[in-house]
C-alpha cells in the first residue's frame, strides 16, 4: 500500500482506491512463483519500516530500486489500476465516454472562457 | 459473400485490410478484378467498439509479441509494445486519429535537400511531387479531409484554444484545426463528428474515415471481394521463374491453407510486411523474398514523436473533443540553422485518464512529479511532436528466433538507435512546445520520450536504384515482377507528415497501375 502511495501519491484518495493495486500484486504473486520471489525480495529490501518513513525517504528508497523488476512491476500495476476506476474518474475530473450522451459537442467541448476564441478561419463551424 | 476458389490462379491476393490494403482492394474490385483479401484480425463494427479505453486497446491492437533493441527509449518506457498497430478489419485506420496532412515537395528529395548526413541512408523518392500531388487530391476527396476541396474545418475545442493562443503569442502564423479525415458535416454516407474524443478507441459515429466501414464494405458490394478474416499470412510462395504463385495462411482454426495468386500485394503495416517477406525465404531468395538488395526491414522509420503536456491553473478538460484536431505548421521546413535537417509538426493531443500515466510519461516519471500532473488532469493541455526521423540502415526489422508466435514463427525484432538529428529535433520541438504553453501561463510543462511507433515506415522502400530499396515507384518489387508493397513500408523516406494520406494516395496510384498492367497483360 505505501509503495503504491509513494509511486502515485494522491493524499485526497482513500486507501480503498489503492486497495485494488495491492490486490492485483498479491494475485500476481500468488499465481506465479517468479513474481512471488520478485515481490518478497523487493519488500524485504525496502524493510518493514518503509511504511512509517517520510515521503521524501520513501521516494529515495524506491528511487534506488528504479531499475529493479520489483519497481517496474509495482509501477506498472499502480499506474494501470489506480486511474481506471469510477472513483478515480470522479476525483481527477474525467468524464469518460460521451457517445451514449451525444458526445461533448453539446457538453462543453469548447467551453473554455479564460482565453480568446479561435477566429473562424482557423476553426470551423459547430454543426 | 463472394467466394473465390483457393486454386484460382487468376485472383489478386492482398494481405492486410488497413489503409493501404483496404483502399487497394476497393479500387481493384470496383474495376471488376477478383480480390482475395487476407486479414489477420477479427471484424468489429461501430456497435461493437468498446467505450472502455483498456478494453478497446485489447479489442483492436496487435498484441502478438514483438521484441525491441537499440538505444531508443521505447523498450524502457513501453516494454512489450515497441510498435502500436491494429489487428482487425480496417487495420490501424480503426485506431488512427485521422490527421491527414501532405508531405512537402522537398521531403521527396530528402537526400538532395539534406545532403550526406552521416549515419543515415537517405535517398530521394523515385517519384515526382506533381504526380503524388494529383493522387493527394483524389485521396483527400475520398477520405473527406477538412480544409481541402471546400470541406470546412472542425470547430476548435478548449484544448486547441490553449495551443492556438500560445502559438500565436510566440509568433506562429499557420495554426488551425488541421487537415482531418473526419467529417465536419455529414458526408460520404457517414455522420459528423460529435467531439467525443474516443477517436483511438474506434469512432462510434463513423465520422472518422476508416477502411472498416468505407473501403472494405464498398469492395464487398462489388461482388468481387473474398474477405478472409482471422486468417494470417505466414509465407508467400514462388515458382521457378521467380514469380509469386500463392500465399500460405493460417485459417481461424490455425490450419494451414494456400491461396493461389496472379499477383500478391503486401499491406501488413511496415513491421509485419518486412517480417512476412523475411519469413518467405527460399533457395532463390535466401535472405527473404524480394531481398536481393538486403534492404527488406532496413531503414525503419517511426517519426520523432512525443507528447508535450502543459498544466494550467484553470480548467480545460482536454479529453473533450476530437483528439488530434489542431496543428502548428510553422516548423515544417528545412532550416539547418535550427541545428537539424527536416521539419516537424506540432499537433493537438489528449489522452483519456487511464492511458495518460501509462502512455504519456517516461518510466522515470512517478512520485510527486506524476501526482502533480495527474492532479492537474482537468487542467492539462497536450501536443504531439511529429517530425521527420532519419533513416539508418541499421535501424531495422529482423526475425527474432528466440521468441515465437502461436504458429511457432519467429517474431519481429525492432532495432532502433536514435540519430543525433532526431535528438536535436526533439529537443527543439520540446523547447518550442514549452514556449507555447508558457505564453499562456502554464504552471508547468513536461514531456514524454519517444512514443511507441504508431507510424511505421520505409522497411521496403521505393528506390530508383534497385540496390537502395525494395520496390520501384509503383511499389512493384525490384526482384519479383508480380509482388507489390502497398503500405507505409514503401515510403522512400518518412517526411514529417503523418503517413496515412500518403499511403492512401500511393495505393490509389498503384491500383491504376495494376489495372493498366493487367489490361496490357504485363501482370
Ligand atoms: C493510436 C494511433 C493513432 C494514429 N493516428 C494517425 C493520424 O492521425 N494520422 C496518420 O496519418 N496516421 C495515424 N496513425 C497511423 C496509421 O494508422 C497508419 O499509418 C496506417 O493505418 C498504416 O496503414 P497500413 O496499410 O500500412 O497498415 P494497417 O492500417 O495497420 O493495416 C495492416 C493490416 O494488416 C493486417 N496484417 C498484418 N500482418 C498480417 C498477416 N501476416 N496476415 C494477414 N493480415 C495481416 C493487420 O491485422 C492490419 O489489419 C495512427 C496510429 C495509431 C496506432
Ligand atoms: S471525436 Fe469525432 S472523430 Fe473522434 S471518435 Fe468522436 S465523433 Fe469520432
Short mmCIF file of N, CA and C in Angstrom, two decimals, chain B residues 66 82-85 269-271 300-302 414 453-459 487-489 499 503:
data_model
loop_
_atom_site.label_atom_id
_atom_site.label_comp_id
_atom_site.label_asym_id
_atom_site.label_seq_id
_atom_site.Cartn_x
_atom_site.Cartn_y
_atom_site.Cartn_z
N UNK B 66 6.29 -8.77 -29.97
CA UNK B 66 7.36 -8.21 -30.79
C UNK B 66 8.47 -7.84 -29.80
N UNK B 82 6.79 -2.05 -28.73
CA UNK B 82 7.66 -1.13 -29.47
C UNK B 82 6.93 -0.44 -30.63
N UNK B 83 5.95 -1.14 -31.18
CA UNK B 83 5.17 -0.58 -32.27
C UNK B 83 3.71 -0.79 -31.93
N UNK B 84 2.89 0.21 -32.20
CA UNK B 84 1.47 0.14 -31.84
C UNK B 84 0.66 0.16 -33.13
N UNK B 85 0.08 -0.98 -33.46
CA UNK B 85 -0.74 -1.10 -34.67
C UNK B 85 -1.97 -1.94 -34.33
N UNK B 269 1.35 -3.39 -42.73
CA UNK B 269 1.96 -2.36 -41.87
C UNK B 269 3.43 -2.74 -41.67
N UNK B 270 4.29 -1.78 -41.89
CA UNK B 270 5.73 -2.00 -42.09
C UNK B 270 6.41 -3.12 -41.31
N UNK B 271 6.07 -3.25 -40.04
CA UNK B 271 6.77 -4.25 -39.24
C UNK B 271 6.42 -5.65 -39.75
N UNK B 300 14.07 1.41 -41.14
CA UNK B 300 12.81 1.56 -40.40
C UNK B 300 12.70 2.97 -39.81
N UNK B 301 11.59 3.63 -40.12
CA UNK B 301 11.35 4.97 -39.59
C UNK B 301 10.03 4.98 -38.82
N UNK B 302 9.94 5.86 -37.84
CA UNK B 302 8.76 5.88 -36.96
C UNK B 302 8.38 7.30 -36.55
N UNK B 414 12.49 -5.11 -33.40
CA UNK B 414 12.64 -3.74 -33.92
C UNK B 414 13.88 -3.14 -33.27
N UNK B 453 6.04 3.18 -31.86
CA UNK B 453 5.89 3.53 -33.27
C UNK B 453 4.45 3.29 -33.70
N UNK B 454 3.69 4.36 -33.84
CA UNK B 454 2.36 4.26 -34.42
C UNK B 454 2.46 4.48 -35.93
N UNK B 455 3.52 5.17 -36.35
CA UNK B 455 3.79 5.38 -37.78
C UNK B 455 4.99 4.51 -38.13
N UNK B 456 4.74 3.44 -38.83
CA UNK B 456 5.82 2.51 -39.17
C UNK B 456 6.07 2.62 -40.67
N UNK B 457 7.32 2.90 -41.05
CA UNK B 457 7.55 3.26 -42.45
C UNK B 457 8.89 2.76 -42.98
N UNK B 458 8.96 2.69 -44.31
CA UNK B 458 10.21 2.63 -45.08
C UNK B 458 10.94 1.28 -45.06
N UNK B 459 10.31 0.21 -44.55
CA UNK B 459 11.02 -1.07 -44.43
C UNK B 459 11.04 -1.86 -45.74
N UNK B 487 1.76 -0.54 -48.61
CA UNK B 487 1.52 0.16 -47.34
C UNK B 487 2.67 1.12 -47.05
N UNK B 488 2.76 1.56 -45.81
CA UNK B 488 3.76 2.55 -45.43
C UNK B 488 5.20 2.07 -45.57
N UNK B 489 5.39 0.77 -45.73
CA UNK B 489 6.74 0.24 -45.93
C UNK B 489 7.38 0.83 -47.17
N UNK B 499 1.55 9.57 -41.88
CA UNK B 499 1.74 8.89 -43.16
C UNK B 499 0.51 8.43 -43.92
N UNK B 503 -0.02 7.03 -47.78
CA UNK B 503 -0.23 5.60 -48.04
C UNK B 503 -1.44 5.42 -48.96
#
